[in-house]
CSV table of C-alpha atoms and ligand atoms in Angstrom, one decimal:
chain,number,residue,atom,x,y,z
A,1,MET,CA,-2.0,8.2,-29.0
A,2,ALA,CA,-5.3,9.5,-30.5
A,3,GLY,CA,-7.6,10.8,-28.2
A,4,THR,CA,-5.9,10.4,-24.7
A,5,ALA,CA,-3.6,13.5,-23.9
A,6,LEU,CA,-0.5,11.5,-22.3
A,7,ARG,CA,-0.4,12.1,-19.0
A,8,GLY,CA,2.6,14.4,-17.2
A,9,ARG,CA,6.7,12.9,-16.7
A,10,LEU,CA,5.5,12.4,-13.1
A,11,THR,CA,7.8,15.0,-10.8
A,12,TRP,CA,8.5,15.1,-7.4
A,13,ARG,CA,6.8,18.1,-5.1
A,14,VAL,CA,7.1,19.3,-1.8
A,15,ALA,CA,5.0,19.3,0.3
A,16,THR,CA,3.9,21.3,3.6
A,17,VAL,CA,3.1,19.7,7.6
A,18,SER,CA,0.0,21.5,8.5
A,19,ALA,CA,-0.7,19.0,10.7
A,20,VAL,CA,1.0,16.2,13.7
A,21,ARG,CA,-1.4,13.8,14.2
A,22,GLU,CA,-0.2,11.5,17.2
A,23,GLU,CA,-2.0,7.3,16.3
A,24,THR,CA,-0.1,5.7,19.1
A,25,GLN,CA,3.1,5.2,20.6
A,26,THR,CA,5.0,4.6,17.4
A,27,ALA,CA,2.6,6.2,14.7
A,28,ARG,CA,1.5,9.6,13.6
A,29,THR,CA,-0.2,11.1,10.4
A,30,LEU,CA,1.7,13.5,8.7
A,31,VAL,CA,-1.0,16.2,7.1
A,32,LEU,CA,0.2,17.1,3.9
A,33,ASP,CA,-0.2,20.3,2.4
A,34,VAL,CA,0.7,19.7,-1.9
A,35,PRO,CA,0.5,22.0,-4.3
A,36,ASP,CA,-1.6,21.5,-7.5
A,37,TRP,CA,-2.2,17.8,-5.5
A,38,PRO,CA,-4.5,16.2,-8.4
A,39,GLY,CA,-5.7,14.2,-6.2
A,40,HIS,CA,-6.1,10.1,-5.6
A,41,LEU,CA,-7.8,7.3,-6.0
A,42,ALA,CA,-8.0,5.0,-2.7
A,43,GLY,CA,-5.4,2.4,-2.1
A,44,GLN,CA,-2.6,4.2,-4.1
A,45,HIS,CA,0.9,5.5,-2.5
A,46,VAL,CA,3.4,8.4,-2.7
A,47,ASP,CA,6.9,7.7,-2.7
A,48,VAL,CA,8.7,10.0,-0.2
A,49,ARG,CA,12.3,11.1,-0.8
A,50,LEU,CA,14.6,12.3,1.8
A,51,THR,CA,17.7,13.9,0.7
A,52,ALA,CA,20.7,14.3,2.8
A,53,PRO,CA,23.5,17.7,2.5
A,54,ASP,CA,25.5,15.3,0.9
A,55,GLY,CA,23.0,14.4,-1.4
A,56,TYR,CA,22.9,11.2,0.4
A,57,ARG,CA,19.2,10.5,-0.8
A,58,ALA,CA,16.8,7.5,0.4
A,59,MET,CA,13.1,6.6,-0.9
A,60,ARG,CA,10.7,5.3,0.3
A,61,SER,CA,6.8,4.1,-0.5
A,62,TYR,CA,3.6,5.7,1.4
A,63,SER,CA,0.3,4.9,2.0
A,64,ILE,CA,-2.0,7.3,1.6
A,65,ALA,CA,-4.8,7.3,4.9
A,66,SER,CA,-7.7,9.8,4.1
A,67,ALA,CA,-10.4,9.5,0.7
A,68,TRP,CA,-10.0,12.4,-2.6
A,69,PRO,CA,-11.4,14.9,-2.6
A,70,SER,CA,-12.3,15.0,1.9
A,71,SER,CA,-14.5,13.8,4.6
A,72,PRO,CA,-15.0,15.1,7.7
A,73,ALA,CA,-11.9,13.4,9.1
A,74,GLY,CA,-9.3,13.3,6.4
A,75,GLY,CA,-10.4,17.0,4.7
A,76,ALA,CA,-9.0,17.7,1.7
A,77,LYS,CA,-5.3,17.3,2.5
A,78,VAL,CA,-3.1,13.8,1.7
A,79,ASP,CA,-2.8,12.0,4.7
A,80,LEU,CA,0.3,9.3,5.4
A,81,THR,CA,0.2,7.3,8.7
A,82,VAL,CA,4.0,6.6,9.5
A,83,GLU,CA,4.4,3.0,12.2
A,84,GLN,CA,8.7,3.7,12.5
A,85,VAL,CA,10.5,0.2,12.4
A,86,PRO,CA,13.8,0.5,14.6
A,87,ASP,CA,16.8,1.6,13.2
A,88,GLY,CA,14.9,2.3,10.3
A,89,GLU,CA,17.0,5.0,8.0
A,90,VAL,CA,12.6,7.0,6.7
A,91,SER,CA,10.3,6.1,9.3
A,92,PRO,CA,12.7,8.1,12.7
A,93,TYR,CA,12.6,11.3,10.9
A,94,LEU,CA,8.6,11.2,9.3
A,95,GLY,CA,7.7,9.9,12.8
A,96,GLN,CA,9.6,11.8,15.7
A,97,VAL,CA,11.7,14.9,13.0
A,98,ILE,CA,9.5,16.5,10.7
A,99,GLY,CA,7.2,18.7,12.6
A,100,VAL,CA,4.6,21.6,11.2
A,101,GLY,CA,5.5,23.4,8.5
A,102,ASP,CA,8.6,21.5,7.6
A,103,PRO,CA,8.8,20.5,3.4
A,104,LEU,CA,9.0,17.0,2.2
A,105,GLU,CA,9.2,15.7,-1.4
A,106,ILE,CA,6.8,13.4,-2.6
A,107,ARG,CA,6.3,12.4,-6.1
A,108,GLY,CA,2.5,10.2,-6.5
A,109,PRO,CA,-0.5,9.5,-6.3
A,110,VAL,CA,0.5,6.0,-7.7
A,111,GLY,CA,-0.3,2.2,-8.2
A,112,GLY,CA,-3.4,1.3,-9.8
A,113,TRP,CA,-4.1,-2.5,-8.6
A,114,PHE,CA,-4.1,-2.1,-5.3
A,115,VAL,CA,-7.4,-0.1,-5.1
A,116,TRP,CA,-11.5,1.2,-4.5
A,117,ARG,CA,-13.4,3.5,-7.1
A,118,PRO,CA,-16.9,3.9,-5.3
A,119,GLU,CA,-17.7,2.6,-9.2
A,120,GLN,CA,-16.3,-0.5,-8.4
A,121,PRO,CA,-19.7,-3.1,-8.0
A,122,GLY,CA,-19.7,-5.3,-4.5
A,123,PRO,CA,-18.9,-5.9,-0.8
A,124,ILE,CA,-15.4,-4.7,0.2
A,125,GLN,CA,-13.4,-7.3,2.3
A,126,LEU,CA,-10.5,-4.8,4.1
A,127,ILE,CA,-7.3,-7.2,6.4
A,128,GLY,CA,-5.1,-5.7,7.7
A,129,GLY,CA,-1.7,-6.3,9.3
A,130,GLY,CA,0.0,-3.5,11.3
A,131,SER,CA,0.6,-0.3,9.2
A,132,GLY,CA,-1.5,-2.0,6.5
A,133,MET,CA,-4.1,-0.9,7.3
A,134,VAL,CA,-3.2,2.4,6.3
A,135,PRO,CA,-4.3,2.4,2.2
A,136,LEU,CA,-7.9,0.2,4.2
A,137,MET,CA,-8.4,3.1,6.0
A,138,ALA,CA,-8.1,5.0,2.5
A,139,ILE,CA,-10.8,2.5,1.5
A,140,LEU,CA,-12.8,2.8,4.6
A,141,ARG,CA,-13.5,6.7,4.4
A,142,ALA,CA,-13.7,6.2,0.8
A,143,ALA,CA,-16.5,3.6,1.0
A,144,GLU,CA,-18.2,5.8,4.3
A,145,LEU,CA,-18.2,9.1,1.9
A,146,ALA,CA,-20.2,7.5,-0.9
A,147,GLY,CA,-22.4,5.9,2.0
A,148,ARG,CA,-21.1,2.4,1.7
A,149,GLN,CA,-20.8,1.2,4.6
A,150,PRO,CA,-22.4,-1.8,4.9
A,151,ASP,CA,-20.8,-3.5,2.1
A,152,VAL,CA,-17.5,-2.8,4.2
A,153,ARG,CA,-15.7,-5.3,5.7
A,154,LEU,CA,-12.8,-4.9,7.7
A,155,LEU,CA,-10.1,-7.5,9.4
A,156,TYR,CA,-7.3,-5.6,11.4
A,157,SER,CA,-4.5,-8.0,13.2
A,158,VAL,CA,-2.9,-5.8,15.1
A,159,ARG,CA,-0.7,-6.9,19.1
A,160,ARG,CA,-2.7,-5.0,20.6
A,161,PRO,CA,-4.8,-2.2,21.3
A,162,GLU,CA,-2.7,0.7,22.5
A,163,SER,CA,-1.5,-0.5,18.6
A,164,VAL,CA,-4.7,0.4,16.7
A,165,LEU,CA,-4.2,3.3,14.4
A,166,TYR,CA,-7.5,5.4,13.6
A,167,ALA,CA,-8.6,3.8,16.5
A,168,GLY,CA,-11.3,6.2,17.0
A,169,GLU,CA,-12.5,6.6,14.2
A,170,LEU,CA,-12.7,3.1,13.9
A,171,ALA,CA,-14.6,2.6,17.0
A,172,ARG,CA,-18.1,5.8,15.0
A,173,SER,CA,-17.3,3.4,11.6
A,174,LYS,CA,-20.7,1.7,11.0
A,175,SER,CA,-18.9,-0.4,9.4
A,176,GLU,CA,-18.2,-4.1,10.6
A,177,ILE,CA,-14.7,-4.3,12.3
A,178,ALA,CA,-12.6,-7.7,13.4
A,179,PHE,CA,-9.6,-7.2,15.3
A,180,ALA,CA,-7.3,-10.2,16.1
A,181,TYR,CA,-5.6,-9.0,18.7
A,182,THR,CA,-1.4,-11.0,18.0
A,183,ARG,CA,-0.2,-10.3,22.1
A,184,GLU,CA,-2.7,-9.3,23.9
A,185,GLY,CA,-6.2,-8.3,23.9
A,186,PRO,CA,-9.6,-6.9,25.7
A,187,ALA,CA,-10.5,-9.4,28.9
A,188,GLY,CA,-11.6,-12.0,27.2
A,189,GLU,CA,-10.4,-12.3,23.3
A,190,ARG,CA,-9.1,-14.5,22.1
A,191,ILE,CA,-5.4,-13.9,21.3
A,192,GLY,CA,-4.1,-15.0,17.6
A,193,ARG,CA,-2.6,-15.2,14.4
A,194,ILE,CA,-5.6,-15.0,11.9
A,195,ASP,CA,-6.4,-18.3,10.8
A,196,ALA,CA,-9.4,-19.9,9.0
A,197,GLU,CA,-11.4,-20.1,11.9
A,198,VAL,CA,-11.0,-15.6,12.8
A,199,LEU,CA,-11.5,-15.4,8.3
A,200,ALA,CA,-14.9,-17.3,8.2
A,201,ARG,CA,-16.0,-16.2,11.3
A,202,SER,CA,-14.8,-12.9,10.6
A,203,ALA,CA,-14.6,-11.8,7.0
A,204,TRP,CA,-17.6,-12.7,3.9
A,205,SER,CA,-18.1,-15.5,2.9
A,206,PRO,CA,-17.2,-16.5,-0.4
A,207,ASP,CA,-20.1,-16.9,-2.0
A,208,VAL,CA,-20.7,-13.2,-0.9
A,209,GLY,CA,-18.1,-11.8,-4.1
A,210,ALA,CA,-16.0,-9.8,-2.3
A,211,THR,CA,-13.4,-7.7,-3.2
A,212,VAL,CA,-9.9,-8.4,-0.7
A,213,TYR,CA,-7.5,-5.9,0.0
A,214,VAL,CA,-4.8,-8.2,2.1
A,215,CYS,CA,-1.7,-5.7,3.6
A,216,GLY,CA,1.2,-5.7,5.5
A,217,PRO,CA,3.8,-7.4,6.0
A,218,THR,CA,5.5,-9.0,2.9
A,219,PRO,CA,4.7,-12.4,5.2
A,220,PHE,CA,1.2,-11.9,6.6
A,221,VAL,CA,-0.2,-10.7,3.6
A,222,GLU,CA,1.7,-14.4,1.9
A,223,THR,CA,-0.3,-16.4,5.0
A,224,VAL,CA,-3.7,-14.6,5.3
A,225,ALA,CA,-3.9,-14.8,0.7
A,226,ASP,CA,-3.3,-18.2,0.8
A,227,LEU,CA,-6.1,-18.4,3.5
A,228,LEU,CA,-8.2,-16.6,1.6
A,229,VAL,CA,-7.5,-19.1,-1.0
A,230,ALA,CA,-7.9,-22.2,0.7
A,231,ALA,CA,-11.5,-20.5,1.9
A,232,GLY,CA,-13.4,-20.3,-1.9
A,233,HIS,CA,-11.7,-17.1,-2.9
A,234,ASP,CA,-11.2,-16.7,-6.2
A,235,PRO,CA,-8.2,-15.7,-6.8
A,236,ALA,CA,-8.9,-13.1,-9.3
A,237,GLN,CA,-10.8,-11.0,-6.6
A,238,VAL,CA,-7.5,-10.9,-4.3
A,239,ARG,CA,-5.8,-8.0,-4.6
A,240,THR,CA,-2.5,-7.8,-2.7
A,241,GLU,CA,-0.1,-5.3,-0.8
A,242,ARG,CA,3.2,-5.8,0.6
A,243,PHE,CA,4.6,-3.0,2.9
A,244,GLY,CA,7.8,-4.5,4.1
A,245,PRO,CA,9.8,-7.9,4.7
A,246,SER,CA,10.0,-8.2,8.4
A,247,GLY,CA,7.2,-10.1,10.8
A,248,GLY,CA,6.9,-6.9,12.7
A,249,GLY,CA,4.0,-4.5,13.6
A,250,ARG,CA,1.2,-6.7,13.7
B,1,MET,CA,15.7,-6.3,2.3
B,2,SER,CA,16.4,-10.6,2.5
B,3,THR,CA,12.5,-10.7,1.2
B,4,TYR,CA,11.1,-9.3,-1.3
B,5,LEU,CA,7.6,-6.6,-2.0
B,6,ASP,CA,5.6,-6.9,-4.3
B,7,GLY,CA,4.6,-4.3,-7.6
B,8,ASN,CA,2.6,-1.7,-6.6
B,9,ALA,CA,6.2,-1.2,-4.9
B,10,ALA,CA,7.6,0.0,-8.6
B,11,ALA,CA,4.5,2.4,-9.0
B,12,GLY,CA,6.5,5.0,-9.0
B,13,ALA,CA,9.4,4.5,-10.5
B,14,LEU,CA,7.5,2.9,-13.9
B,15,ARG,CA,5.5,6.2,-13.6
B,16,GLU,CA,9.1,7.4,-14.1
B,17,VAL,CA,8.8,5.9,-17.9
B,18,PHE,CA,5.2,4.9,-18.5
B,19,ALA,CA,2.8,7.9,-19.3
B,20,VAL,CA,0.7,5.2,-17.8
B,21,ASP,CA,0.1,3.0,-15.1
B,22,ILE,CA,1.7,-0.2,-15.8
B,23,THR,CA,0.9,-2.8,-12.0
B,24,SER,CA,-2.8,-3.1,-13.3
B,25,ALA,CA,-1.2,-4.1,-17.0
B,26,SER,CA,-1.1,-8.1,-17.6
B,27,ALA,CA,1.8,-9.2,-17.7
B,28,ARG,CA,3.6,-12.5,-19.2
B,29,CYS,CA,6.2,-14.2,-18.1
B,30,GLY,CA,8.0,-15.2,-20.9
B,31,GLY,CA,9.4,-18.3,-18.7
B,32,CYS,CA,6.9,-20.7,-17.3
B,33,GLY,CA,3.8,-18.4,-19.7
B,34,GLN,CA,2.1,-17.3,-16.3
B,35,THR,CA,-0.1,-14.4,-16.6
B,36,GLY,CA,-0.7,-11.5,-13.4
B,37,VAL,CA,-1.2,-8.5,-13.2
B,38,PHE,CA,1.8,-6.8,-12.6
B,39,ALA,CA,1.6,-5.1,-9.1
B,40,GLU,CA,1.4,-9.0,-7.9
B,41,VAL,CA,5.2,-9.9,-9.5
B,42,ARG,CA,8.2,-10.1,-6.8
B,43,LEU,CA,10.2,-6.6,-6.4
B,44,TYR,CA,13.3,-6.7,-5.2
B,45,VAL,CA,14.1,-3.3,-4.5
B,46,ASP,CA,17.6,-4.8,-2.5
B,47,ALA,CA,19.5,-5.1,-5.8
B,48,PRO,CA,21.1,-1.9,-7.7
B,49,GLY,CA,17.5,-1.0,-9.0
B,50,LEU,CA,14.3,-2.7,-9.3
B,51,VAL,CA,13.8,-5.8,-10.4
B,52,ALA,CA,10.7,-7.7,-11.0
B,53,ARG,CA,10.8,-11.9,-11.1
B,54,CYS,CA,7.6,-14.2,-12.5
B,55,PRO,CA,5.3,-15.6,-8.8
B,56,GLY,CA,5.9,-18.8,-10.4
B,57,CYS,CA,8.7,-19.8,-11.6
B,58,ASP,CA,11.2,-17.0,-9.9
B,59,ALA,CA,12.7,-15.8,-13.6
B,60,VAL,CA,13.8,-11.8,-13.7
B,61,LEU,CA,10.5,-10.2,-16.1
B,62,MET,CA,11.4,-7.0,-15.4
B,63,ARG,CA,14.7,-4.9,-14.9
B,64,VAL,CA,14.5,-0.6,-14.4
B,65,VAL,CA,17.8,0.8,-13.7
B,66,LYS,CA,18.5,4.8,-13.0
B,67,THR,CA,21.9,6.7,-13.2
B,68,ASP,CA,22.5,10.1,-13.3
B,69,THR,CA,21.5,10.2,-16.8
B,70,ASP,CA,19.5,7.8,-18.1
B,71,THR,CA,16.7,4.5,-16.9
B,72,TYR,CA,17.7,1.5,-18.2
B,73,LEU,CA,14.7,-1.0,-18.1
B,74,ASP,CA,14.9,-4.6,-18.9
B,75,LEU,CA,12.6,-6.1,-20.2
B,76,GLN,CA,13.4,-9.5,-21.6
B,77,GLY,CA,12.0,-11.8,-19.2
B,78,LEU,CA,8.1,-10.8,-20.5
B,79,SER,CA,6.2,-12.0,-23.2
B,80,TYR,CA,3.9,-9.1,-23.1
B,81,LEU,CA,2.2,-6.5,-21.2
B,82,LYS,CA,-1.0,-5.8,-21.2
B,83,LEU,CA,-2.8,-2.7,-21.0
B,84,PRO,CA,-6.2,-1.6,-21.5
B,85,ASN,CA,-6.5,2.1,-23.6
B,86,GLY,CA,-8.3,4.9,-23.4
C,301,FAD,C1,3.4,0.7,-1.4
C,301,FAD,C2,4.3,0.4,-0.3
C,301,FAD,C3,3.8,1.6,1.1
C,301,FAD,C4,3.8,1.3,2.1
C,301,FAD,N1,3.0,2.5,2.8
C,301,FAD,C5,3.3,2.8,4.3
C,301,FAD,C6,2.5,3.7,5.3
C,301,FAD,O1,1.3,3.3,4.5
C,301,FAD,N2,3.2,3.1,6.5
C,301,FAD,C7,4.3,3.4,7.0
C,301,FAD,O2,5.0,3.1,7.7
C,301,FAD,N3,5.4,2.3,6.2
C,301,FAD,C8,4.7,2.2,4.6
C,301,FAD,N4,5.7,1.3,4.4
C,301,FAD,C9,7.2,0.6,4.2
C,301,FAD,C10,7.6,2.8,4.0
C,301,FAD,O3,8.5,1.8,2.3
C,301,FAD,C11,9.3,1.5,4.9
C,301,FAD,O4,9.4,0.5,4.6
C,301,FAD,C12,9.7,1.3,6.6
C,301,FAD,O5,8.7,3.1,6.8
C,301,FAD,C13,10.4,0.8,6.6
C,301,FAD,O6,11.1,2.2,6.7
C,301,FAD,P1,12.8,2.3,7.2
C,301,FAD,O7,13.6,3.3,6.1
C,301,FAD,O8,12.5,2.9,8.5
C,301,FAD,O9,13.3,1.4,7.7
C,301,FAD,P2,14.7,0.6,6.9
C,301,FAD,O10,15.5,0.8,7.0
C,301,FAD,O11,14.9,0.8,5.2
C,301,FAD,O12,15.0,-0.9,8.0
C,301,FAD,C14,14.9,-1.2,8.6
C,301,FAD,C15,14.8,-2.3,9.2
C,301,FAD,O13,13.2,-2.6,9.4
C,301,FAD,C16,13.4,-4.0,9.1
C,301,FAD,N5,11.9,-2.8,7.8
C,301,FAD,C17,12.1,-2.0,6.5
C,301,FAD,N6,10.7,-2.0,6.5
C,301,FAD,C18,10.2,-2.9,7.2
C,301,FAD,C19,8.3,-3.0,7.7
C,301,FAD,N7,7.5,-2.1,6.6
C,301,FAD,N8,8.0,-3.8,8.3
C,301,FAD,C20,8.5,-3.6,9.3
C,301,FAD,N9,10.0,-4.2,8.7
C,301,FAD,C21,10.6,-3.2,7.7
C,301,FAD,C22,13.7,-3.7,7.5
C,301,FAD,O14,14.5,-5.4,7.1
C,301,FAD,C23,14.7,-3.3,8.2
C,301,FAD,O15,16.0,-4.6,9.8
C,301,FAD,C24,4.7,1.0,2.3
C,301,FAD,C25,5.9,0.0,2.1
C,301,FAD,C26,5.3,-0.5,1.1
C,301,FAD,C27,5.5,-0.9,-1.1
C,302,ZN,ZN1,7.2,-17.2,-14.7
């Protein structure tokens, strides 16, 4: 490994919650102060570990919502946005119990594939379902910091307008943003899941050569990835990340 | 969990073992020969440890089991992992 310093073993760090932002009725953002944070790429995640008094441990992954090094919205911090899964083991603790000043064990940043780098050429298509919006928000923020707003299109599948994460910031964004409401929507809006027609209307067309990032519950990701390939997108340009087992969260 | 995640979710566990990110490496299945980015494999996390399966033929590509003292890494199902230098 001459010339390349071997990176240190990944270690657990104790972060401190420095602020909490309510995003929706069921989701909130934890702003973390992390000692010696090395920085991260948009799209990366951390693993979070909770330890009970009897030593029992639970570990889950959470995407980083903030861009790095800093953004007017995100600050030079690590933001995690947690959507509560009813009866979940970890998310209700992060979503309701933990508060400002509390410690949280994390390791990361990790993941080198579902990421966007500022030097990456070409347009960006983001397609998110439910909490799958979180890493896409980091990409949107990073692209805005790099002045790449016109390159970015976002298609965001949500149950209803109240479920939209980062609603205020998205409303101010200069990127092109479309919503697919699956249960209820504003008057006159189509209600339904993303299909070929919605993709054709709202997403970059395949000949633009955009890198496509799809994130959400496993069945959502599967459906959207199949639709993209059927529409003519190069499978090598479609990057996916699955968040969980059920179809929930949309 | 009855369904699966993908290789992205193993990034933390694999960075405990390898000095570099494996999720962006290309992996070739020893069973059917399909080659793809490790991030796109099917990852099952409800087994003891992590089990990565080929999205093409469902063969087990990799198993990671951690005990208090050791980490077992079974890579039998992979014919190779290709990593960029540097
Ligand atoms: C790479 C990666 C990044 C992630 N990033 C985020 C993020 O930024 N924000 C976020 O809120 N979550 C994220 N998740 C999901 C997160 O890791 C947990 O799975 C989720 O918070 C539920 O954990 P829990 O312990 O509360 O539920 P569990 O106790 O694990 O599960 C309780 C019940 O909910 C179901 N369930 C579990 N996970 C989900 C899910 N994601 N959606 C719907 N149903 C589920 C289970 O099948 C079970 O029936 C990410 C997952 C991965 C793999
Ligand atoms: Zn195979």
